[in-house]
XYZ file of C-alpha atoms in Angstrom:
611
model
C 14.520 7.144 -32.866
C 15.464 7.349 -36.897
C 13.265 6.634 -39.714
C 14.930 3.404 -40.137
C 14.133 2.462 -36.969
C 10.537 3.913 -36.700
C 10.334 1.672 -40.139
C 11.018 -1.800 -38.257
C 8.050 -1.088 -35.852
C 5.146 -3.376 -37.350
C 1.467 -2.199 -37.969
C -0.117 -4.808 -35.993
C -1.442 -4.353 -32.346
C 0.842 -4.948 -29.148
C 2.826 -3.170 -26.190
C 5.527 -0.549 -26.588
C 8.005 -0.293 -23.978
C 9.965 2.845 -23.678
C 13.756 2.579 -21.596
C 16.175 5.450 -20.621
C 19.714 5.103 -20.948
C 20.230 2.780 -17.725
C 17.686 0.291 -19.598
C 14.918 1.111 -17.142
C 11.758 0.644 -18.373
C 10.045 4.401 -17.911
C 6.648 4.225 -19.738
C 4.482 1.103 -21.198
C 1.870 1.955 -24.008
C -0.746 -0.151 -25.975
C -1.845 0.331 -29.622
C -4.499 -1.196 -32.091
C -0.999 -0.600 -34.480
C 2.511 -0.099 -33.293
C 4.095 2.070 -35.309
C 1.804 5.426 -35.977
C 1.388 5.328 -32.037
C 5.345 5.016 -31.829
C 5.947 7.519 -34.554
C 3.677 9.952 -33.115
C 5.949 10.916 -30.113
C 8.921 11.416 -32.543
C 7.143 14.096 -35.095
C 9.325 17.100 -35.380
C 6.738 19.320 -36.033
C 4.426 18.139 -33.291
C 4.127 19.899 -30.139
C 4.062 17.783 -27.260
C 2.263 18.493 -23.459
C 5.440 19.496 -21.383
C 5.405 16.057 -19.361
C 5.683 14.142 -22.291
C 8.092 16.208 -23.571
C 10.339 15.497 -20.573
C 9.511 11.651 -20.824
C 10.409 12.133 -24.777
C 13.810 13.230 -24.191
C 14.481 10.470 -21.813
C 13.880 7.949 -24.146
C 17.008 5.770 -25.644
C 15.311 2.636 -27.102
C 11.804 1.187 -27.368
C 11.259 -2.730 -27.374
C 7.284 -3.475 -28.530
C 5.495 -7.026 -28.321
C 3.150 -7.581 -30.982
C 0.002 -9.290 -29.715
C -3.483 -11.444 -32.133
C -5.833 -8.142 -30.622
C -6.568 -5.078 -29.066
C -7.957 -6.918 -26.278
C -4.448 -9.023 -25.926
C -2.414 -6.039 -25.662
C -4.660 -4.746 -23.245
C -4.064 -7.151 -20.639
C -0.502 -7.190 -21.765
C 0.081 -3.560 -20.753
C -2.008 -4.063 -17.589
C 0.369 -6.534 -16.454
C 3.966 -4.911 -17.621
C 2.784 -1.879 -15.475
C 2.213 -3.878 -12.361
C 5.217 -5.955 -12.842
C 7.689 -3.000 -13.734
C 5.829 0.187 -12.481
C 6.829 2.678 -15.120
C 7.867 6.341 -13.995
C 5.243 7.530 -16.449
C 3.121 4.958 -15.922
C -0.612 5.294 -13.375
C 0.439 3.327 -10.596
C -2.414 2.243 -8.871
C -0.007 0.301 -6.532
C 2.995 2.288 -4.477
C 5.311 1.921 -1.357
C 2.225 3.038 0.714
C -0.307 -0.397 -0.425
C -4.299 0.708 0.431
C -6.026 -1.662 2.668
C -8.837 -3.666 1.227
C -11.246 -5.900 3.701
C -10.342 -10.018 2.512
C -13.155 -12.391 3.132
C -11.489 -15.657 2.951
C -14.882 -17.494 0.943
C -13.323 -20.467 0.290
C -12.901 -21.743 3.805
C -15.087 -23.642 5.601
C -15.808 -20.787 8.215
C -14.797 -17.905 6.340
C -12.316 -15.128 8.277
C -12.504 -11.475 7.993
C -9.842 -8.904 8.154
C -7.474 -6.133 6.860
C -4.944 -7.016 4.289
C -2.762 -4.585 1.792
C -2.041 -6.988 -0.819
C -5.347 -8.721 -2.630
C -4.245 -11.822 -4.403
C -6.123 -14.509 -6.574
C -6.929 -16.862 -3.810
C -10.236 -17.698 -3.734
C -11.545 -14.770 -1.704
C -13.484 -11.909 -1.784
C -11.688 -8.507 -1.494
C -13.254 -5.080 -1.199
C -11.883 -1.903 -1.218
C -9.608 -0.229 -2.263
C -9.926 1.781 0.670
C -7.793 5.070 0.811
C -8.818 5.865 4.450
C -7.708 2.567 6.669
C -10.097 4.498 9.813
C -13.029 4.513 8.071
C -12.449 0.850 6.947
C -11.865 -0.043 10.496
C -14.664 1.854 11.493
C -16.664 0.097 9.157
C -15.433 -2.882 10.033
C -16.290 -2.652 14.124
C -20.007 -1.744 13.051
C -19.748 -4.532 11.388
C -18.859 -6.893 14.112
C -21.592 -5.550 15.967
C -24.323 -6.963 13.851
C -22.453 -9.670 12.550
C -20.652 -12.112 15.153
C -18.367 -12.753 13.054
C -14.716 -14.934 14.327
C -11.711 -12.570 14.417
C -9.477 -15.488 15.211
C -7.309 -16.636 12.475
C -7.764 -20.110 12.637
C -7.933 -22.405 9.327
C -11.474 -24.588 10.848
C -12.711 -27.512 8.614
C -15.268 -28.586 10.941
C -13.175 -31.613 13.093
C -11.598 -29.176 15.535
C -13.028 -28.788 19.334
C -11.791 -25.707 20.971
C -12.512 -23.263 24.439
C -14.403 -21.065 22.962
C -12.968 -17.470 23.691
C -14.182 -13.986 25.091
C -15.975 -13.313 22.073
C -18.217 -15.723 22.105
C -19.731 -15.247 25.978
C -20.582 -11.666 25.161
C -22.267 -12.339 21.773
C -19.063 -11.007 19.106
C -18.699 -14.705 17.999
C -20.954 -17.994 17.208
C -17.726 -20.140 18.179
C -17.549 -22.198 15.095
C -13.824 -23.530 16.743
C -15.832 -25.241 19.584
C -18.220 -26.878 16.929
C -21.393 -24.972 17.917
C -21.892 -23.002 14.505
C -23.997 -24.772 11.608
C -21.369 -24.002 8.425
C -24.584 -23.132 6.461
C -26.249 -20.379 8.602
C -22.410 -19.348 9.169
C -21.690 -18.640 5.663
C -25.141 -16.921 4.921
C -24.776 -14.543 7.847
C -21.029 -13.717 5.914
C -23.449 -13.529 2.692
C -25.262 -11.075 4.226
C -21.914 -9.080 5.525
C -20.588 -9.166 1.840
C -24.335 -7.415 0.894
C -24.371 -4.812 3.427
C -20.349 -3.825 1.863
C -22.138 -3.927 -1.496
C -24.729 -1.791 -0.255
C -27.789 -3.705 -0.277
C -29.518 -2.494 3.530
C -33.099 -2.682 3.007
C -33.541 -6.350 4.156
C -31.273 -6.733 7.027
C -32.715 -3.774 8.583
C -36.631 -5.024 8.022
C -35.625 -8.339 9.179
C -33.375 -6.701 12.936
C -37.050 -4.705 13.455
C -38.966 -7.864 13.011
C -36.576 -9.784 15.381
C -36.500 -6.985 17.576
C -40.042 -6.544 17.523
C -40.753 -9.787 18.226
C -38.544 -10.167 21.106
C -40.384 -7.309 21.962
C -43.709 -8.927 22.620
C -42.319 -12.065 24.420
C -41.324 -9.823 26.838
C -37.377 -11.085 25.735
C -35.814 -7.322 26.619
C -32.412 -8.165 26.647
C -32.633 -10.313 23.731
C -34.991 -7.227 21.929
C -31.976 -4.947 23.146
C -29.310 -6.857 21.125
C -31.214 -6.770 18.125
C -32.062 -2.895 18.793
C -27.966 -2.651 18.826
C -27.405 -4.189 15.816
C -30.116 -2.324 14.217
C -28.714 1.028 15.411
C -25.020 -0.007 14.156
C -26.477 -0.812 10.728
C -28.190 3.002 10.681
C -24.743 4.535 11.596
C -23.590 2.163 8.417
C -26.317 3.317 6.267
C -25.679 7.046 7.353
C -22.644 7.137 5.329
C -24.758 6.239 2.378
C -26.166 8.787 0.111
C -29.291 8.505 -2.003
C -28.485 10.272 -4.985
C -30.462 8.181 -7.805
C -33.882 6.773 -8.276
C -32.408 4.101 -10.511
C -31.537 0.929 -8.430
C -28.465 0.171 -10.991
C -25.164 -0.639 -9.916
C -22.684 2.014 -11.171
C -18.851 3.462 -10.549
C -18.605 7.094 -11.677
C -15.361 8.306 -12.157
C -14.393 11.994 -12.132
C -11.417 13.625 -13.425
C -9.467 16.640 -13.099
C -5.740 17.361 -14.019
C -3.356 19.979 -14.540
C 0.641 20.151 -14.613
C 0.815 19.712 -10.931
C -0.724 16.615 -10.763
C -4.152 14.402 -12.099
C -6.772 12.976 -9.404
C -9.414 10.573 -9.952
C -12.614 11.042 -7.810
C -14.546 7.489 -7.442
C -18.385 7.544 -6.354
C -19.753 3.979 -5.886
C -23.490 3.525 -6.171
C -25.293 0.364 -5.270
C -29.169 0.324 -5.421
C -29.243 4.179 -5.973
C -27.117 4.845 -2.754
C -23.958 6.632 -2.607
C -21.846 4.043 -0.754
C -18.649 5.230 -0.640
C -15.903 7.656 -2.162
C -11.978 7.232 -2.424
C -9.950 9.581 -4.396
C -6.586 8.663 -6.558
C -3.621 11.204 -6.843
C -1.032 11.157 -9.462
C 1.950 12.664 -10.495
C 4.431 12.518 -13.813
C 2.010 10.354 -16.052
C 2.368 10.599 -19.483
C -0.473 10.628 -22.319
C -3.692 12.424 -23.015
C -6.642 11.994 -20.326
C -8.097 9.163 -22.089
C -4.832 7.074 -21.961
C -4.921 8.011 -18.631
C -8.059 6.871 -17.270
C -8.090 3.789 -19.500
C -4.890 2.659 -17.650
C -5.867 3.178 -14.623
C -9.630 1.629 -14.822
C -7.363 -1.625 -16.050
C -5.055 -1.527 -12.555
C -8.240 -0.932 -10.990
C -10.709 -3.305 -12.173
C -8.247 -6.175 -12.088
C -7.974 -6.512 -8.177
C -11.620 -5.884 -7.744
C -14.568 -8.604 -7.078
C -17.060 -6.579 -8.001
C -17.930 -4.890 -10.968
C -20.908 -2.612 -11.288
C -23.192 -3.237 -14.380
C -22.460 0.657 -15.757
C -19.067 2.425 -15.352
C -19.644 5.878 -15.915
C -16.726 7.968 -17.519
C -15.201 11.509 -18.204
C -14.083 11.332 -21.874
C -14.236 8.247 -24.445
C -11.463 5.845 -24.450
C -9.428 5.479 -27.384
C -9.850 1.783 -26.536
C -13.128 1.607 -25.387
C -14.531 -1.539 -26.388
C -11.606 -3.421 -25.770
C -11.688 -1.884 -22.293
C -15.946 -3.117 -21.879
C -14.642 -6.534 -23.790
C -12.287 -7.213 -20.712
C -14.554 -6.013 -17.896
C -16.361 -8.275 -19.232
C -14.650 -11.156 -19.084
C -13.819 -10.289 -15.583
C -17.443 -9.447 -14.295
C -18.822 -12.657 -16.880
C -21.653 -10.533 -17.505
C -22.107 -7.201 -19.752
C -20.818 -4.175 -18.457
C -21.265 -0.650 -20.420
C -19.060 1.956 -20.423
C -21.007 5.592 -20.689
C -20.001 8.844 -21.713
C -23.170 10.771 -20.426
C -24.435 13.987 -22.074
C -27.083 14.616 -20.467
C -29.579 14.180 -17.743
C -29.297 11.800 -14.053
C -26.232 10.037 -15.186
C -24.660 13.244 -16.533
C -25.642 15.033 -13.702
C -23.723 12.348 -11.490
C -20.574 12.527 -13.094
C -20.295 16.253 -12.645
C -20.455 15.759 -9.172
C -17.200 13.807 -9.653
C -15.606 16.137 -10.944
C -16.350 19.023 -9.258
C -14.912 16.817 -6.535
C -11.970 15.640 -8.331
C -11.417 19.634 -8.937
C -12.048 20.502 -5.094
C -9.776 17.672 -3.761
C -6.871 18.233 -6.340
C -6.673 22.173 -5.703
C -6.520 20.983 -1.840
C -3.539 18.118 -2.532
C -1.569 20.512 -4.359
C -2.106 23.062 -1.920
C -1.147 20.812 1.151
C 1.781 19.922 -0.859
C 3.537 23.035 -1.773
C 2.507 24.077 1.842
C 4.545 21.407 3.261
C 7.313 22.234 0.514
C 7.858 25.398 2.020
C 7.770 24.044 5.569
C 10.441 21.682 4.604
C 12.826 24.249 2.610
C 12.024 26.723 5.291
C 13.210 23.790 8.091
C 16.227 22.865 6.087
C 17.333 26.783 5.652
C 16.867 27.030 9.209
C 19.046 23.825 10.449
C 21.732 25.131 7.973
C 21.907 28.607 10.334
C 21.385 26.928 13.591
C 24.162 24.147 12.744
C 26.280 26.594 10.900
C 26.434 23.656 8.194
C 28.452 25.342 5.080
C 25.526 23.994 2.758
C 21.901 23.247 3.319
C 21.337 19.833 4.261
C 19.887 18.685 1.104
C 20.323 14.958 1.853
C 20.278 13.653 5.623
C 20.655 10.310 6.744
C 19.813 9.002 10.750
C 20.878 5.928 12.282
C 19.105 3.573 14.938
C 20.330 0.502 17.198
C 17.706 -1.559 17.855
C 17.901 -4.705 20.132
C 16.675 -6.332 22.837
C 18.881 -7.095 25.904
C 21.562 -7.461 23.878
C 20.067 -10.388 21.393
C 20.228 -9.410 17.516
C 21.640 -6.067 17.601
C 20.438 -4.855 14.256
C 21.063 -0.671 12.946
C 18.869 1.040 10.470
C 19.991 4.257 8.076
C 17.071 6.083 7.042
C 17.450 8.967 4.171
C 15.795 12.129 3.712
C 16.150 14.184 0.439
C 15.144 17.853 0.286
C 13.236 17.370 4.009
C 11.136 13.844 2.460
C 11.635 10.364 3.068
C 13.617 8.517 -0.170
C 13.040 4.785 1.028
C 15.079 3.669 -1.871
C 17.714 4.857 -0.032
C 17.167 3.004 3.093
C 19.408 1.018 4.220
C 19.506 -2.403 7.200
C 22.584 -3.793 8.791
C 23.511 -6.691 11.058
C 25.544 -5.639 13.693
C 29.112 -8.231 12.832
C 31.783 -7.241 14.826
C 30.162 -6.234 18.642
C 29.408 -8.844 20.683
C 26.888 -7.893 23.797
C 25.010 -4.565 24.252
C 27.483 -1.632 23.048
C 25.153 0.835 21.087
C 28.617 2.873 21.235
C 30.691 0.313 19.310
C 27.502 -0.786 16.961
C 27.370 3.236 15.516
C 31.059 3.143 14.780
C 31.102 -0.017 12.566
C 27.981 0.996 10.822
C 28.786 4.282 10.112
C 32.198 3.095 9.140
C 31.512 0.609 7.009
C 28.521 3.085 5.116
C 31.780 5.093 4.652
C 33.481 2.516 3.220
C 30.857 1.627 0.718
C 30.117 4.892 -0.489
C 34.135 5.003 -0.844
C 34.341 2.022 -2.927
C 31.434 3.057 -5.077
C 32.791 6.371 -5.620
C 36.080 4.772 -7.128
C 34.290 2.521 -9.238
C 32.527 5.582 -10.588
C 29.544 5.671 -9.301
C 26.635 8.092 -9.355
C 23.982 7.842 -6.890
C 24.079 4.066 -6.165
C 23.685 2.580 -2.991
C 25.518 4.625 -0.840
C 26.014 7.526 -2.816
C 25.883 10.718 -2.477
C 27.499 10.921 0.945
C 25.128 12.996 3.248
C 25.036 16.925 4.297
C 24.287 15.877 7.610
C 24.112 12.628 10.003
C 21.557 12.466 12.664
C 22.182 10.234 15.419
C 19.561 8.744 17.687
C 21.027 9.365 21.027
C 23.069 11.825 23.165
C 26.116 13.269 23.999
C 27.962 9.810 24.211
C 26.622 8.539 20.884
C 27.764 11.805 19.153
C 31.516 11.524 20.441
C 31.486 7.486 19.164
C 30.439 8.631 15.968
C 32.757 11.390 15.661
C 36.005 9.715 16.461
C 35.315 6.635 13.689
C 34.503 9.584 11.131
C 38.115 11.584 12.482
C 39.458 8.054 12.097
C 37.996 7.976 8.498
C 39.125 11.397 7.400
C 36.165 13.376 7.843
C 36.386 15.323 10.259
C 34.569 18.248 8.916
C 31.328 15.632 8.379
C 28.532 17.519 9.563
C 26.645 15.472 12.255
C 24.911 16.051 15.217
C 22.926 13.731 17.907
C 18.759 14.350 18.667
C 18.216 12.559 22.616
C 14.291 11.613 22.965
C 13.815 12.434 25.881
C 14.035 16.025 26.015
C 14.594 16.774 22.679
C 17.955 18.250 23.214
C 20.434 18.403 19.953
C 24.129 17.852 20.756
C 26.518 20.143 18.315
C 30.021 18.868 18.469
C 32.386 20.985 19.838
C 29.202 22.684 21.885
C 28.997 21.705 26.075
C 25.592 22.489 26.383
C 22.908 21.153 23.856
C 20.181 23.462 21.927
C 17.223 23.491 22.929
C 14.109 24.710 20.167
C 10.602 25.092 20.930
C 8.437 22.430 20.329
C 6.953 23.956 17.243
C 10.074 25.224 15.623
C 9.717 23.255 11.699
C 13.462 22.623 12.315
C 12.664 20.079 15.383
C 9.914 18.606 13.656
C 12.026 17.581 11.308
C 14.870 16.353 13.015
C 12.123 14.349 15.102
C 10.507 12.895 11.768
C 14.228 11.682 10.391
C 14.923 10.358 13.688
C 11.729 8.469 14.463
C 11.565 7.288 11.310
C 14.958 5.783 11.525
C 13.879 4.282 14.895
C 10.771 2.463 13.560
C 12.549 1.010 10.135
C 15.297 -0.088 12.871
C 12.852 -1.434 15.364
C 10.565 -3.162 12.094
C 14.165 -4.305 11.350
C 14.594 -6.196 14.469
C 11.139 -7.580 14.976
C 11.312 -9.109 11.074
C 14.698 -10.857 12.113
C 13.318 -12.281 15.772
C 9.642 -13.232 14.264
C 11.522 -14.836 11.656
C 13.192 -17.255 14.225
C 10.725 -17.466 15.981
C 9.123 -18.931 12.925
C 11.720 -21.396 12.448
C 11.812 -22.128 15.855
C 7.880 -22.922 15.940
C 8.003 -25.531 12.601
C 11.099 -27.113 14.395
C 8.140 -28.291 17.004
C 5.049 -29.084 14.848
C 4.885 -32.432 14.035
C 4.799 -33.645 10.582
C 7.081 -30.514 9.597
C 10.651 -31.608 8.875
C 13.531 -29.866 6.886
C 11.547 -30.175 3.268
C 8.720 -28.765 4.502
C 10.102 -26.138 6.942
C 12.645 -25.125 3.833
C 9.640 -25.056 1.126
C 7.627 -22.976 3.115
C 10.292 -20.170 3.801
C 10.821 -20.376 0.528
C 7.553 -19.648 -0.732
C 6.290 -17.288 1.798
C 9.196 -15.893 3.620
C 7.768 -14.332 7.072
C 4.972 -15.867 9.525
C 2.552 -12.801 8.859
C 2.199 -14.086 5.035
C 1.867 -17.271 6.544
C -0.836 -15.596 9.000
C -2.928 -14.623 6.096
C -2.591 -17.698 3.741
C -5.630 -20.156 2.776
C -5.236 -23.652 3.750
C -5.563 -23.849 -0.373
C -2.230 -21.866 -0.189
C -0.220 -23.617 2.197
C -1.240 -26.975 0.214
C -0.165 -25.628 -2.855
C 3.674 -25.649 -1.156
C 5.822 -28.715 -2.519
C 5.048 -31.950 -0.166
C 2.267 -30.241 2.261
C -0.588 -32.394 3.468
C -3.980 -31.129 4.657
C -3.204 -31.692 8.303
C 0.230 -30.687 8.521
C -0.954 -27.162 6.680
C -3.339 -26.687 9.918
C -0.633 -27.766 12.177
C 1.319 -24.710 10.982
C -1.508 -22.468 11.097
C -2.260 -23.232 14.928
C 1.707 -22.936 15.592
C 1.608 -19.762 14.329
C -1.540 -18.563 16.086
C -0.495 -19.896 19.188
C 3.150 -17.585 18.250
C 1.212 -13.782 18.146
């Protein structure tokens, strides 16, 4: 940017966007005042940290919304970044979404169960949880003290159902057949929430009493029950640390960085007890550490329930009362943000980062380990194919269908030996009518061809279907090979590289080769042929399941009563697939143009009546 331009910026306090050339947006930035913060990354004489050099140079305009405070343009940023996900940007949320436990509060007989995407509906959510075993684990011990329903039905109380399983061995109070009190039913979920917040103490005193008391009525099975629970709960508390006297609530977060990558170590103490731990790993942010950390604490905070009374940092925010202001107003009560020097608290948060330190130097480690495993795979496919390049980019394709109904084909991309998703691709099979995985191959591959073709001549870069690949995979054997390789002879290209991977025996079939090669099972060449091709087979086979659910769908709100064409059309509309539908409130599915309260349960009991 020019003087002149730097000039226009105004001194008050707002969002800077930054865009490259193609008008993406690459970073989003806050400032108490616009312009110094803008002009700082265009100093001449200023030496920038190499990655935001790199960012720097990328940069072809930068829009900015001025905001009334600090505070404003806080949230502002908070919610550009999760709308537009800046390359530069900490992006709490990716393609890979972290599972988080949803207690649906606001129903009558709340539900409990794994979700990926927390949203403002009136529940509680906690996590999120970077491990999805350990939350399931945590989630069966759970269900052992707590019989808790794992049905998904939307109950307001009127409903009279068989009770199921569950409920004759003890997992489940039966609240569908009418025989749970709503009251005691939402304190024992109370309690649930406590134990996830950390707070043991009085469940466990209150299983021994029960126990004990059982006990001395001579009640053994009944005293055995409550000795189960009681031993669940100890494997629960087992994970939990005591590491402080002090009974305060408190997230300590522990940094360490370096030009490989940044990772954020999060301890969560509740009543003195270390709780639990999840771990963040970035790459290609921009900004100093306190930027950094500020942005991410934002992303964080605003899809949790809870927030601790002290959140415990590395360094001092450049923002850091407008950071405790908003916490605030999220948690309704104070919350302090320290910067310990000394003592318990400062004792914690070096913990954290000697952890962050340990558990970056072992991410960067795995991943230039499995770097090398992946060059080293795609040198050796290039010798063992006799490809004239190495196979930089690879796509696979998939049929997927079942006895013949809604053939559907996936092509799945890997650059430099890693999946690109944005490269995926899904196609509906037009022109084959019946079960002809031979005939489907040919008109996908052709018409990929085509596309790539037509993008090319329009002057394309890497769009959709560009760059064509070094090598196609096929799913399949010998048969599959020779349909793809007279449509790509028919197209031209007959010096294509491909080559065909059959499951069953792992054999890969060479054109021009009788026999197919055979590699042993731990050759990184096969492992990587098998990851492109399964991977193509389960975004083929998700592919297909999407399509018939989806039908299913309409086909099930063709027969509920009360559900006619508005209805069915607003509520594809709105939600799209039958799991979203799955984990919607009844408050949800009212909030859909013309639903009533009974036709909203209708759908929900359709639908759980579909799985």
């Amino acid at each position: 940017m020019n003087e002149e331009e730097l000039r226009l910026i105004p001194t008050t306090p707002g969002v800077y966007l930054m865009k490259d050339k193609e008008d993406r947006i690459i970073y989003v930035g806050k400032a108490i005042s616009l312009r110094p913060r803008v002009r700082s990354y265009f100093q001449p004489a200023k030496k920038h940290q190499p990655r935001i050099a790199r960012m720097v140079e990328q940069v072809a305009r930068i829009d900015f919304i001025s905001t009334g405070s600090e505070l404003e343009a806080l949230a502002l940023e908070c919610n550009l970044i999760k709308e537009h996900r800046p390359k530069y940007n900490v992006r709490l949320r990716d393609d890979k979404q972290y599972p988080w436990l949803k207690v649906t509060w606001s129903e009558r007989y709340p539900r409990v169960y794994i979700v990926r995407r927390p949203q403002r509906d009136g529940s509680r959510y906690y996590g999120p949880f970077t491990e999805a075993g350990a939350l399931r684990e945590i989630l069966r011990l759970l269900r052992r003290i707590f019989p808790i329903r794992s049905c998904k039905r939307v109950l307001t109380g009127e409903e009279r159902y068989r009770p199921c399983l569950n409920y004759h061995i003890g997992r489940c109070l039966a609240p569908c057949a009418g025989t749970a009190d709503p009251e005691e039913y939402r304190q024992m979920i109370q309690e649930f929430c406590r134990i996830l917040e950390g707070h043991t103490e009085q469940l466990a005193v209150k299983l021994k009493e029960k126990m004990g008391a059982a006990a001395a009525r001579q009640e053994y099975e009944e005293a055995a029950l409550f000795r189960d629970k009681l031993r669940a709960l100890e494997k629960i508390v087992e994970r939990q640390t005591v590491v402080s006297t002090n009974p305060t609530d408190r997230d300590i977060f522990g940094l360490a960085t370096n030009e490989e990558g940044n990772l954020i170590q999060l301890l969560q103490i509740r009543r003195g007890k270390l709780i639990g731990k999840e771990s963040f790993f970035f790459t290609d942010l921009l900004g100093e550490d306190e930027e950094f950390i500020s942005s991410f604490l934002l992303q964080y905070y605003d899809e949790q329930d809870y927030i601790p009374k002290e959140v415990i940092l590395p360094v001092i925010l450049p923002d850091q009362a407008a950071v405790a202001a908003w916490l605030q107003r999220r948690k309704e009560q104070k919350v302090e943000l320290i910067n310990p020097k000394r003592g318990e608290k400062r004792q914690l948060l070096q913990m954290a980062e000697e952890n962050a330190r340990i558990l970056l130097e072992r991410e960067i480690s795995r991943r230039k380990q499995a770097k090398a495993e992946r060059e080293a795979a795609l040198t050796r496919l290039k010798e063992l194919l006799a490809l004239p390049r190495i196979p930089r980019r690879m796509e696979c394709y998939d049929i997927s269908h079942l006895q013949g109904e809604e053939p559907v084909a996936a092509m799945v991309v890997f650059q430099e030996g890693h999946p690109a998703p944005e490269f995926y691709r899904r196609f509906r099979i037009r022109e084959v009518t019946g079960v002809d995985d031979y005939a489907s191959l040919q008109e996908v591959i052709k018409r990929r061809i085509l596309r790539g073709r037509k993008e090319e001549a329009e002057g394309g870069d890497t769009a959709g279907f560009l760059p064509f690949p070094d090598l196609i995979v096929i799913d399949g054997g010998k048969g599959q090979l020779n349909a793809v390789g007279a449509v790509l002879a028919e197209l031209g290209l007959d010096a294509q590289p491909v080559i065909s991977l059959a499951e069953k025996e792992e054999e890969i079939f060479v054109p021009g080769k009788e026999n197919p090669l055979r590699l042993e099972r731990k050759d990184h060449a096969l492992h990587l042929l098998q990851q492109i091709r399964d991977e193509a087979h389960r975004f083929a086979l998700t592919f297909h399941r999407s399509r018939r659910e989806k039908q299913s769908f309409v086909s099930v709100l063709d027969r509920i009563k009360g559900i006619g064409p508005k209805r069915k059309k607003a509520l594809l509309a709105k939600f799209g697939s039958p799991q979203k539908i799955r984990e919607a409130s009844l408050e949800e599915l009212l909030a859909v143009e013309g639903m009533t309260v009974s036709a909203a349960r209708a759908v929900l009991e359709g639908l759980e009546e579909m799985k």
